[in-house]
mmCIF file of C-alpha atoms and ligand atoms in Angstrom:
data_model
loop_
_atom_site.group_PDB
_atom_site.id
_atom_site.type_symbol
_atom_site.label_atom_id
_atom_site.label_comp_id
_atom_site.label_asym_id
_atom_site.label_seq_id
_atom_site.Cartn_x
_atom_site.Cartn_y
_atom_site.Cartn_z
ATOM 1 C CA UNK A 1 131.873 224.098 30.684
ATOM 2 C CA UNK A 2 128.515 222.752 31.779
ATOM 3 C CA UNK A 3 127.181 223.280 28.358
ATOM 4 C CA UNK A 4 129.971 221.121 27.063
ATOM 5 C CA UNK A 5 129.210 218.502 29.684
ATOM 6 C CA UNK A 6 125.527 218.368 28.735
ATOM 7 C CA UNK A 7 126.263 218.122 25.046
ATOM 8 C CA UNK A 8 128.741 215.370 25.683
ATOM 9 C CA UNK A 9 126.290 213.473 27.844
ATOM 10 C CA UNK A 10 123.632 213.772 25.208
ATOM 11 C CA UNK A 11 125.993 212.635 22.497
ATOM 12 C CA UNK A 12 127.461 209.704 24.367
ATOM 13 C CA UNK A 13 124.468 208.602 26.384
ATOM 14 C CA UNK A 14 121.737 208.730 23.834
ATOM 15 C CA UNK A 15 123.517 208.606 20.527
ATOM 16 C CA UNK A 16 121.384 205.889 19.050
ATOM 17 C CA UNK A 17 118.123 206.703 20.804
ATOM 18 C CA UNK A 18 118.049 210.482 20.664
ATOM 19 C CA UNK A 19 114.749 211.460 19.198
ATOM 20 C CA UNK A 20 113.156 214.791 18.502
ATOM 21 C CA UNK A 21 110.881 215.905 21.308
ATOM 22 C CA UNK A 22 107.237 216.660 21.807
ATOM 23 C CA UNK A 23 105.720 218.710 24.554
ATOM 24 C CA UNK A 24 102.009 219.181 24.921
ATOM 25 C CA UNK A 25 99.413 218.982 27.639
ATOM 26 C CA UNK A 26 96.051 219.784 29.148
ATOM 27 C CA UNK A 27 94.675 221.952 31.888
ATOM 28 C CA UNK A 28 92.902 219.722 34.409
ATOM 29 C CA UNK A 29 89.406 221.157 34.216
ATOM 30 C CA UNK A 30 87.324 218.025 33.793
ATOM 31 C CA UNK A 31 87.209 214.772 31.923
ATOM 32 C CA UNK A 32 88.496 214.428 28.400
ATOM 33 C CA UNK A 33 86.104 213.879 25.511
ATOM 34 C CA UNK A 34 86.041 212.864 21.849
ATOM 35 C CA UNK A 35 86.898 216.410 20.738
ATOM 36 C CA UNK A 36 90.194 216.093 22.616
ATOM 37 C CA UNK A 37 90.763 212.665 21.080
ATOM 38 C CA UNK A 38 90.483 213.680 17.432
ATOM 39 C CA UNK A 39 92.036 217.112 18.030
ATOM 40 C CA UNK A 40 95.173 216.082 19.885
ATOM 41 C CA UNK A 41 95.203 212.876 21.979
ATOM 42 C CA UNK A 42 95.214 210.601 18.963
ATOM 43 C CA UNK A 43 98.328 212.362 17.629
ATOM 44 C CA UNK A 44 100.091 212.057 20.943
ATOM 45 C CA UNK A 45 99.476 208.328 21.121
ATOM 46 C CA UNK A 46 100.631 207.813 17.547
ATOM 47 C CA UNK A 47 103.837 209.833 17.889
ATOM 48 C CA UNK A 48 105.189 208.218 21.052
ATOM 49 C CA UNK A 49 107.669 205.966 19.290
ATOM 50 C CA UNK A 50 109.042 208.529 16.908
ATOM 51 C CA UNK A 51 109.418 211.262 19.520
ATOM 52 C CA UNK A 52 110.555 211.593 23.088
ATOM 53 C CA UNK A 53 107.295 212.815 24.587
ATOM 54 C CA UNK A 54 106.613 215.101 27.529
ATOM 55 C CA UNK A 55 102.954 215.423 28.466
ATOM 56 C CA UNK A 56 102.139 218.296 30.791
ATOM 57 C CA UNK A 57 99.340 218.500 33.354
ATOM 58 C CA UNK A 58 98.857 222.256 33.596
ATOM 59 C CA UNK A 59 97.563 222.239 37.164
ATOM 60 C CA UNK A 60 99.113 225.615 37.937
ATOM 61 C CA UNK A 61 97.129 227.101 35.070
ATOM 62 C CA UNK A 62 93.966 225.610 36.532
ATOM 63 C CA UNK A 63 94.440 228.022 39.438
ATOM 64 C CA UNK A 64 94.302 231.050 37.106
ATOM 65 C CA UNK A 65 90.511 230.803 36.979
ATOM 66 C CA UNK A 66 89.708 228.492 39.906
ATOM 67 C CA UNK A 67 92.056 229.454 42.718
ATOM 68 C CA UNK A 68 89.207 228.868 45.169
ATOM 69 C CA UNK A 69 88.778 225.219 44.161
ATOM 70 C CA UNK A 70 91.978 223.363 45.107
ATOM 71 C CA UNK A 71 90.141 220.151 45.819
ATOM 72 C CA UNK A 72 88.522 220.036 42.387
ATOM 73 C CA UNK A 73 91.849 220.796 40.727
ATOM 74 C CA UNK A 74 93.586 217.978 42.588
ATOM 75 C CA UNK A 75 90.806 215.543 41.613
ATOM 76 C CA UNK A 76 90.998 216.612 37.962
ATOM 77 C CA UNK A 77 94.782 216.327 37.983
ATOM 78 C CA UNK A 78 94.569 212.654 38.891
ATOM 79 C CA UNK A 79 91.618 211.992 36.582
ATOM 80 C CA UNK A 80 93.310 213.506 33.575
ATOM 81 C CA UNK A 81 96.247 211.149 33.966
ATOM 82 C CA UNK A 82 93.779 208.249 34.115
ATOM 83 C CA UNK A 83 92.212 209.510 30.884
ATOM 84 C CA UNK A 84 95.657 209.744 29.285
ATOM 85 C CA UNK A 85 96.684 206.241 30.241
ATOM 86 C CA UNK A 86 93.302 204.963 29.064
ATOM 87 C CA UNK A 87 93.954 206.623 25.686
ATOM 88 C CA UNK A 88 97.272 204.869 25.285
ATOM 89 C CA UNK A 89 99.612 207.622 26.401
ATOM 90 C CA UNK A 90 102.170 205.311 27.901
ATOM 91 C CA UNK A 91 103.964 206.072 31.180
ATOM 92 C CA UNK A 92 106.693 203.615 30.202
ATOM 93 C CA UNK A 93 107.615 205.423 27.011
ATOM 94 C CA UNK A 94 106.600 208.999 27.765
ATOM 95 C CA UNK A 95 107.085 211.422 30.636
ATOM 96 C CA UNK A 96 104.172 213.043 32.451
ATOM 97 C CA UNK A 97 105.058 216.517 33.661
ATOM 98 C CA UNK A 98 103.231 217.768 36.731
ATOM 99 C CA UNK A 99 103.530 221.513 36.271
ATOM 100 C CA UNK A 100 103.535 222.525 39.944
ATOM 101 C CA UNK A 101 106.516 220.285 40.729
ATOM 102 C CA UNK A 102 108.748 221.714 38.024
ATOM 103 C CA UNK A 103 110.190 224.919 39.518
ATOM 104 C CA UNK A 104 112.078 225.632 36.297
ATOM 105 C CA UNK A 105 108.772 226.443 34.603
ATOM 106 C CA UNK A 106 108.008 229.308 36.976
ATOM 107 C CA UNK A 107 111.576 230.584 36.689
ATOM 108 C CA UNK A 108 111.684 230.526 32.926
ATOM 109 C CA UNK A 109 108.278 232.225 32.832
ATOM 110 C CA UNK A 110 109.846 235.271 34.470
ATOM 111 C CA UNK A 111 112.709 235.505 32.005
ATOM 112 C CA UNK A 112 110.438 235.054 29.002
ATOM 113 C CA UNK A 113 107.988 237.634 30.360
ATOM 114 C CA UNK A 114 110.721 240.212 29.798
ATOM 115 C CA UNK A 115 110.881 239.308 26.102
ATOM 116 C CA UNK A 116 107.161 239.596 25.337
ATOM 117 C CA UNK A 117 105.507 243.003 25.062
ATOM 118 C CA UNK A 118 102.504 243.307 27.382
ATOM 119 C CA UNK A 119 100.243 244.310 24.484
ATOM 120 C CA UNK A 120 101.326 241.269 22.524
ATOM 121 C CA UNK A 121 100.187 239.019 25.362
ATOM 122 C CA UNK A 122 96.826 240.752 25.649
ATOM 123 C CA UNK A 123 96.236 240.524 21.892
ATOM 124 C CA UNK A 124 96.136 236.707 22.026
ATOM 125 C CA UNK A 125 92.737 235.753 20.520
ATOM 126 C CA UNK A 126 92.431 232.589 22.625
ATOM 127 C CA UNK A 127 92.895 234.650 25.763
ATOM 128 C CA UNK A 128 90.228 237.105 24.599
ATOM 129 C CA UNK A 129 87.754 234.307 23.844
ATOM 130 C CA UNK A 130 88.398 232.777 27.246
ATOM 131 C CA UNK A 131 87.760 236.095 28.979
ATOM 132 C CA UNK A 132 84.384 236.192 27.237
ATOM 133 C CA UNK A 133 83.264 232.568 27.537
ATOM 134 C CA UNK A 134 84.335 232.311 31.160
ATOM 135 C CA UNK A 135 82.633 235.618 31.931
ATOM 136 C CA UNK A 136 85.765 236.966 33.602
ATOM 137 C CA UNK A 137 84.954 240.610 32.753
ATOM 138 C CA UNK A 138 87.442 243.093 34.192
ATOM 139 C CA UNK A 139 87.993 241.148 37.353
ATOM 140 C CA UNK A 140 90.422 238.536 36.180
ATOM 141 C CA UNK A 141 93.573 237.971 38.156
ATOM 142 C CA UNK A 142 97.024 239.129 37.119
ATOM 143 C CA UNK A 143 97.885 235.444 36.874
ATOM 144 C CA UNK A 144 95.304 234.874 34.170
ATOM 145 C CA UNK A 145 97.067 236.604 31.231
ATOM 146 C CA UNK A 146 100.361 235.513 32.805
ATOM 147 C CA UNK A 147 99.519 231.928 31.946
ATOM 148 C CA UNK A 148 100.102 232.658 28.267
ATOM 149 C CA UNK A 149 103.731 233.503 29.086
ATOM 150 C CA UNK A 150 103.807 230.463 31.346
ATOM 151 C CA UNK A 151 102.709 228.321 28.433
ATOM 152 C CA UNK A 152 105.764 229.503 26.450
ATOM 153 C CA UNK A 153 107.943 228.385 29.359
ATOM 154 C CA UNK A 154 106.113 225.026 29.626
ATOM 155 C CA UNK A 155 107.035 224.380 26.055
ATOM 156 C CA UNK A 156 110.517 225.848 25.742
ATOM 157 C CA UNK A 157 111.854 224.299 28.940
ATOM 158 C CA UNK A 158 111.625 220.938 27.194
ATOM 159 C CA UNK A 159 113.028 222.193 23.883
ATOM 160 C CA UNK A 160 110.525 220.300 21.724
ATOM 161 C CA UNK A 161 110.380 220.386 17.945
ATOM 162 C CA UNK A 162 106.661 219.644 17.885
ATOM 163 C CA UNK A 163 103.613 220.655 19.942
ATOM 164 C CA UNK A 164 100.494 218.631 19.027
ATOM 165 C CA UNK A 165 97.477 220.680 20.133
ATOM 166 C CA UNK A 166 93.844 221.384 19.416
ATOM 167 C CA UNK A 167 93.138 224.233 17.011
ATOM 168 C CA UNK A 168 92.268 226.661 19.810
ATOM 169 C CA UNK A 169 95.802 226.372 21.196
ATOM 170 C CA UNK A 170 97.608 227.490 18.032
ATOM 171 C CA UNK A 171 97.307 231.098 19.174
ATOM 172 C CA UNK A 172 99.473 230.142 22.149
ATOM 173 C CA UNK A 173 102.156 228.523 20.036
ATOM 174 C CA UNK A 174 102.760 231.666 18.010
ATOM 175 C CA UNK A 175 104.054 233.849 20.908
ATOM 176 C CA UNK A 176 106.108 230.852 22.012
ATOM 177 C CA UNK A 177 107.808 230.773 18.614
ATOM 178 C CA UNK A 178 108.360 234.532 18.770
ATOM 179 C CA UNK A 179 109.901 234.417 22.207
ATOM 180 C CA UNK A 180 112.136 231.481 21.257
ATOM 181 C CA UNK A 181 113.493 233.433 18.288
ATOM 182 C CA UNK A 182 114.039 236.497 20.429
ATOM 183 C CA UNK A 183 115.862 234.578 23.168
ATOM 184 C CA UNK A 184 118.085 232.871 20.635
ATOM 185 C CA UNK A 185 118.900 236.184 18.972
ATOM 186 C CA UNK A 186 119.404 238.199 22.142
ATOM 187 C CA UNK A 187 121.322 235.738 24.305
ATOM 188 C CA UNK A 188 122.806 233.194 21.904
ATOM 189 C CA UNK A 189 123.798 235.622 19.160
ATOM 190 C CA UNK A 190 121.727 234.008 16.409
ATOM 191 C CA UNK A 191 121.282 236.131 13.308
ATOM 192 C CA UNK A 192 117.653 237.389 13.051
ATOM 193 C CA UNK A 193 117.491 236.349 9.395
ATOM 194 C CA UNK A 194 117.970 232.686 10.280
ATOM 195 C CA UNK A 195 115.282 230.260 9.068
ATOM 196 C CA UNK A 196 113.218 228.717 11.874
ATOM 197 C CA UNK A 197 114.612 225.225 11.327
ATOM 198 C CA UNK A 198 118.198 226.465 11.605
ATOM 199 C CA UNK A 199 118.136 228.259 14.969
ATOM 200 C CA UNK A 200 119.784 225.442 16.931
ATOM 201 C CA UNK A 201 122.371 224.808 14.242
ATOM 202 C CA UNK A 202 123.263 228.503 14.408
ATOM 203 C CA UNK A 203 123.915 228.288 18.153
ATOM 204 C CA UNK A 204 120.437 228.958 19.567
ATOM 205 C CA UNK A 205 119.295 227.128 22.684
ATOM 206 C CA UNK A 206 115.670 226.688 21.678
ATOM 207 C CA UNK A 207 114.330 224.957 18.566
ATOM 208 C CA UNK A 208 111.426 226.998 17.145
ATOM 209 C CA UNK A 209 108.569 224.603 17.916
ATOM 210 C CA UNK A 210 105.842 223.842 15.395
ATOM 211 C CA UNK A 211 102.192 223.338 16.332
ATOM 212 C CA UNK A 212 100.401 220.306 14.928
ATOM 213 C CA UNK A 213 96.615 220.087 14.874
ATOM 214 C CA UNK A 214 94.873 216.715 14.803
ATOM 215 C CA UNK A 215 92.844 215.009 12.104
ATOM 216 C CA UNK A 216 89.643 216.852 13.012
ATOM 217 C CA UNK A 217 90.392 220.405 14.055
ATOM 218 C CA UNK A 218 86.939 221.178 15.377
ATOM 219 C CA UNK A 219 84.576 218.390 16.322
ATOM 220 C CA UNK A 220 80.975 219.489 16.559
ATOM 221 C CA UNK A 221 79.239 218.590 19.841
ATOM 222 C CA UNK A 222 76.194 216.366 20.270
ATOM 223 C CA UNK A 223 73.963 219.449 19.950
ATOM 224 C CA UNK A 224 74.978 219.369 16.282
ATOM 225 C CA UNK A 225 75.803 223.076 16.320
ATOM 226 C CA UNK A 226 78.630 224.154 18.630
ATOM 227 C CA UNK A 227 82.149 222.876 19.076
ATOM 228 C CA UNK A 228 82.282 219.960 21.536
ATOM 229 C CA UNK A 229 83.075 221.475 24.883
ATOM 230 C CA UNK A 230 82.506 220.655 28.509
ATOM 231 C CA UNK A 231 80.952 224.021 29.322
ATOM 232 C CA UNK A 232 78.263 223.506 26.649
ATOM 233 C CA UNK A 233 77.302 220.064 27.921
ATOM 234 C CA UNK A 234 77.507 218.556 24.434
ATOM 235 C CA UNK A 235 80.337 216.082 24.904
ATOM 236 C CA UNK A 236 80.850 212.359 24.542
ATOM 237 C CA UNK A 237 83.295 211.482 27.304
ATOM 238 C CA UNK A 238 86.011 208.881 26.930
ATOM 239 C CA UNK A 239 84.372 207.123 29.901
ATOM 240 C CA UNK A 240 80.854 206.998 28.414
ATOM 241 C CA UNK A 241 79.145 203.614 28.082
ATOM 242 C CA UNK A 242 77.634 202.380 24.811
ATOM 243 C CA UNK A 243 74.187 203.173 26.170
ATOM 244 C CA UNK A 244 75.156 206.750 26.913
ATOM 245 C CA UNK A 245 76.871 207.194 23.561
ATOM 246 C CA UNK A 246 73.772 205.926 21.746
ATOM 247 C CA UNK A 247 71.541 208.245 23.704
ATOM 248 C CA UNK A 248 73.752 211.277 23.080
ATOM 249 C CA UNK A 249 74.098 210.469 19.368
ATOM 250 C CA UNK A 250 70.328 210.030 19.218
ATOM 251 C CA UNK A 251 69.861 213.646 20.246
ATOM 252 C CA UNK A 252 72.176 215.014 17.545
ATOM 253 C CA UNK A 253 70.463 217.688 15.482
ATOM 254 C CA UNK A 254 70.788 217.010 11.744
ATOM 255 C CA UNK A 255 68.312 219.449 10.226
ATOM 256 C CA UNK A 256 66.647 216.702 8.161
ATOM 257 C CA UNK A 257 62.913 216.056 8.289
ATOM 258 C CA UNK A 258 62.184 212.984 6.155
ATOM 259 C CA UNK A 259 64.300 210.040 5.116
ATOM 260 C CA UNK A 260 63.339 210.094 1.452
ATOM 261 C CA UNK A 261 64.446 213.693 1.304
ATOM 262 C CA UNK A 262 67.985 214.362 -0.023
ATOM 263 C CA UNK A 263 70.166 214.920 3.030
ATOM 264 C CA UNK A 264 73.015 217.382 3.416
ATOM 265 C CA UNK A 265 76.260 215.509 3.953
ATOM 266 C CA UNK A 266 77.792 218.675 5.327
ATOM 267 C CA UNK A 267 75.650 218.345 8.438
ATOM 268 C CA UNK A 268 76.889 217.372 11.899
ATOM 269 C CA UNK A 269 75.861 213.749 11.435
ATOM 270 C CA UNK A 270 78.258 213.360 8.539
ATOM 271 C CA UNK A 271 81.034 215.113 10.433
ATOM 272 C CA UNK A 272 80.711 212.186 12.824
ATOM 273 C CA UNK A 273 80.526 209.653 9.993
ATOM 274 C CA UNK A 274 83.816 210.933 8.587
ATOM 275 C CA UNK A 275 85.455 211.331 12.000
ATOM 276 C CA UNK A 276 84.613 207.902 13.396
ATOM 277 C CA UNK A 277 84.006 205.453 10.548
ATOM 278 C CA UNK A 278 87.423 204.546 9.237
ATOM 279 C CA UNK A 279 86.305 202.356 6.325
ATOM 280 C CA UNK A 280 86.400 204.823 3.425
ATOM 281 C CA UNK A 281 84.150 202.744 1.167
ATOM 282 C CA UNK A 282 81.489 202.636 3.837
ATOM 283 C CA UNK A 283 81.752 206.410 4.303
ATOM 284 C CA UNK A 284 81.335 206.934 0.552
ATOM 285 C CA UNK A 285 78.371 204.581 0.376
ATOM 286 C CA UNK A 286 76.655 206.392 3.242
ATOM 287 C CA UNK A 287 77.339 209.789 1.703
ATOM 288 C CA UNK A 288 75.861 208.711 -1.629
ATOM 289 C CA UNK A 289 72.760 207.136 -0.167
ATOM 290 C CA UNK A 290 72.130 210.061 2.141
ATOM 291 C CA UNK A 291 72.537 212.785 -0.432
ATOM 292 C CA UNK A 292 70.123 210.965 -2.766
ATOM 293 C CA UNK A 293 67.499 210.566 -0.048
ATOM 294 C CA UNK A 294 67.765 206.832 -0.464
ATOM 295 C CA UNK A 295 65.562 205.788 2.412
ATOM 296 C CA UNK A 296 68.387 205.839 4.889
ATOM 297 C CA UNK A 297 67.289 207.189 8.222
ATOM 298 C CA UNK A 298 69.313 209.416 10.549
ATOM 299 C CA UNK A 299 68.590 207.039 13.408
ATOM 300 C CA UNK A 300 70.179 204.150 11.585
ATOM 301 C CA UNK A 301 73.367 206.070 10.879
ATOM 302 C CA UNK A 302 73.493 207.352 14.441
ATOM 303 C CA UNK A 303 73.521 203.813 15.800
ATOM 304 C CA UNK A 304 76.252 202.845 13.364
ATOM 305 C CA UNK A 305 78.371 205.789 14.506
ATOM 306 C CA UNK A 306 77.722 204.947 18.167
ATOM 307 C CA UNK A 307 78.992 201.429 17.517
ATOM 308 C CA UNK A 308 82.206 202.747 16.003
ATOM 309 C CA UNK A 309 82.756 205.158 18.867
ATOM 310 C CA UNK A 310 82.141 202.330 21.311
ATOM 311 C CA UNK A 311 84.740 200.211 19.545
ATOM 312 C CA UNK A 312 87.216 203.079 19.839
ATOM 313 C CA UNK A 313 86.521 203.455 23.561
ATOM 314 C CA UNK A 314 86.537 199.747 24.395
ATOM 315 C CA UNK A 315 90.331 199.361 24.777
ATOM 316 C CA UNK A 316 90.356 202.623 26.720
ATOM 317 C CA UNK A 317 87.985 201.101 29.278
ATOM 318 C CA UNK A 318 90.292 198.100 29.567
ATOM 319 C CA UNK A 319 93.395 200.187 30.122
ATOM 320 C CA UNK A 320 91.588 202.232 32.745
ATOM 321 C CA UNK A 321 90.531 199.246 34.847
ATOM 322 C CA UNK A 322 93.712 198.886 36.961
ATOM 323 C CA UNK A 323 93.417 202.568 37.895
ATOM 324 C CA UNK A 324 89.861 202.586 39.262
ATOM 325 C CA UNK A 325 89.085 204.062 42.664
ATOM 326 C CA UNK A 326 91.387 205.088 45.484
ATOM 327 C CA UNK A 327 93.913 202.344 44.856
ATOM 328 C CA UNK A 328 94.088 203.649 41.289
ATOM 329 C CA UNK A 329 94.619 207.203 42.561
ATOM 330 C CA UNK A 330 97.585 205.971 44.585
ATOM 331 C CA UNK A 331 99.099 204.337 41.508
ATOM 332 C CA UNK A 332 98.714 207.559 39.549
ATOM 333 C CA UNK A 333 100.393 209.579 42.283
ATOM 334 C CA UNK A 334 103.262 207.114 42.293
ATOM 335 C CA UNK A 335 103.695 207.485 38.527
ATOM 336 C CA UNK A 336 103.631 211.266 38.864
ATOM 337 C CA UNK A 337 106.325 211.181 41.532
ATOM 338 C CA UNK A 338 108.606 209.046 39.389
ATOM 339 C CA UNK A 339 107.982 211.157 36.329
ATOM 340 C CA UNK A 340 108.581 214.391 38.222
ATOM 341 C CA UNK A 341 112.185 213.328 38.702
ATOM 342 C CA UNK A 342 112.579 212.587 35.010
ATOM 343 C CA UNK A 343 110.886 215.821 34.002
ATOM 344 C CA UNK A 344 112.997 217.906 36.355
ATOM 345 C CA UNK A 345 116.177 216.393 34.950
ATOM 346 C CA UNK A 346 115.266 217.564 31.479
ATOM 347 C CA UNK A 347 113.948 220.906 32.741
ATOM 348 C CA UNK A 348 116.941 221.755 34.917
ATOM 349 C CA UNK A 349 119.288 221.088 32.045
ATOM 350 C CA UNK A 350 117.521 223.617 29.827
ATOM 351 C CA UNK A 351 117.173 226.124 32.633
ATOM 352 C CA UNK A 352 120.882 225.976 33.358
ATOM 353 C CA UNK A 353 121.720 226.538 29.716
ATOM 354 C CA UNK A 354 119.229 229.413 29.482
ATOM 355 C CA UNK A 355 120.679 231.107 32.552
ATOM 356 C CA UNK A 356 124.184 230.546 31.277
ATOM 357 C CA UNK A 357 123.237 232.261 28.010
ATOM 358 C CA UNK A 358 121.878 235.158 30.107
ATOM 359 C CA UNK A 359 125.130 235.314 32.104
ATOM 360 C CA UNK A 360 123.288 234.085 35.185
ATOM 361 C CA UNK A 361 125.508 231.077 35.758
ATOM 362 C CA UNK A 362 126.511 231.550 39.381
ATOM 363 C CA UNK A 363 126.805 227.894 40.272
ATOM 364 C CA UNK A 364 125.180 224.571 39.698
ATOM 365 C CA UNK A 365 122.242 223.577 41.848
ATOM 366 C CA UNK A 366 120.739 220.183 42.531
ATOM 367 C CA UNK A 367 117.049 219.653 42.891
ATOM 368 C CA UNK A 368 115.936 216.638 44.822
ATOM 369 C CA UNK A 369 112.418 215.326 44.959
ATOM 370 C CA UNK A 370 111.032 212.485 47.078
HETATM 371 N N1 LIG B 401 96.497 225.768 27.602
HETATM 372 C C1 LIG B 401 96.406 224.355 27.327
HETATM 373 C C2 LIG B 401 94.928 223.908 27.430
HETATM 374 O O1 LIG B 401 94.195 224.462 28.220
HETATM 375 C C3 LIG B 401 97.211 223.518 28.284
HETATM 376 C C4 LIG B 401 98.672 223.799 28.205
HETATM 377 C C5 LIG B 401 99.438 224.447 29.139
HETATM 378 C C6 LIG B 401 99.534 223.452 27.124
HETATM 379 N N2 LIG B 401 100.713 224.502 28.733
HETATM 380 C C7 LIG B 401 100.834 223.910 27.502
HETATM 381 C C8 LIG B 401 99.331 222.809 25.886
HETATM 382 C C9 LIG B 401 101.925 223.747 26.653
HETATM 383 C C10 LIG B 401 100.437 222.667 25.048
HETATM 384 C C11 LIG B 401 101.710 223.132 25.416
HETATM 385 O O2 LIG B 401 94.543 222.979 26.775
#
């Protein structure tokens, strides 16, 4: 009955505006940088009109490795929303999902945990890398690997078609796709031979979501060697000034020793040229001159790149202005409160349908949030 009601509401209420959905998000662990921009943020901004977007702040996941730092996590939670708005993720068009205020996520995590073999969870390469890079050894919490199941619930609760993420997150999308298929087969009677795109048509609750990696899957950091990442201190932050950008670019290792020497356009410098100079003719001209050793210095190119990055960040600085300081924090919290209501509406609808499919429909509940 309720299922019928929801379908009807969807059909009548949003007939002309119903769009496919996106869900993606970030763990609040620090400020966002250019690697995030080219890997995922840029896609999110661009897809906001075509898709109904849900952007998740994974603040519960932040506790999996920093349970002793609630204050830092709260600060980061607010700052990440400021970064988002600065980027052009638009609170008018899109919904920001504050993970800890969406009880349906924790509930669905439990049900999905029953559909994922323990060994499958532990085999996740991203999880393994994290255990190493974060030096977690054998002492990690039970909640740490649990977050990979939680991430499936984050996604599926919003029934998105698309999940735009950085390359490192693809390993999390795969178990999500597996668990969605399994749920649809086990509880909605979908034939296991069904093609991924047809699961909903065949009666499944969850679309099988596709990951989508950004234009530059792996942006090298300003050390010129490793992937840009906060823990390696090789980032250009979205809040950096022109002066800072120039200084950081200046330190980029290129491996070249003299400017009349043919340069290697596969070096880090040219990764930046291609990532941040949008004029293709200019990129080609630089590549030609550099590979010939045509008296074009690294320093010169670095400044040119810094100027392009600055131009990219300029409108971000503008959009951030109304959210500076404590008054800005208050505005962010207000947005999050409003959006929590919206997010819970969507989440509760899916959760009800999931529980109904599992024969757990014992009554309809109403969540209220002030
Ligand atoms: N694990 C992601 C990160 O650290 C954040 C995240 C949590 C996420 N849940 C998600 C991303 C669901 C995409 C979809 O960046």
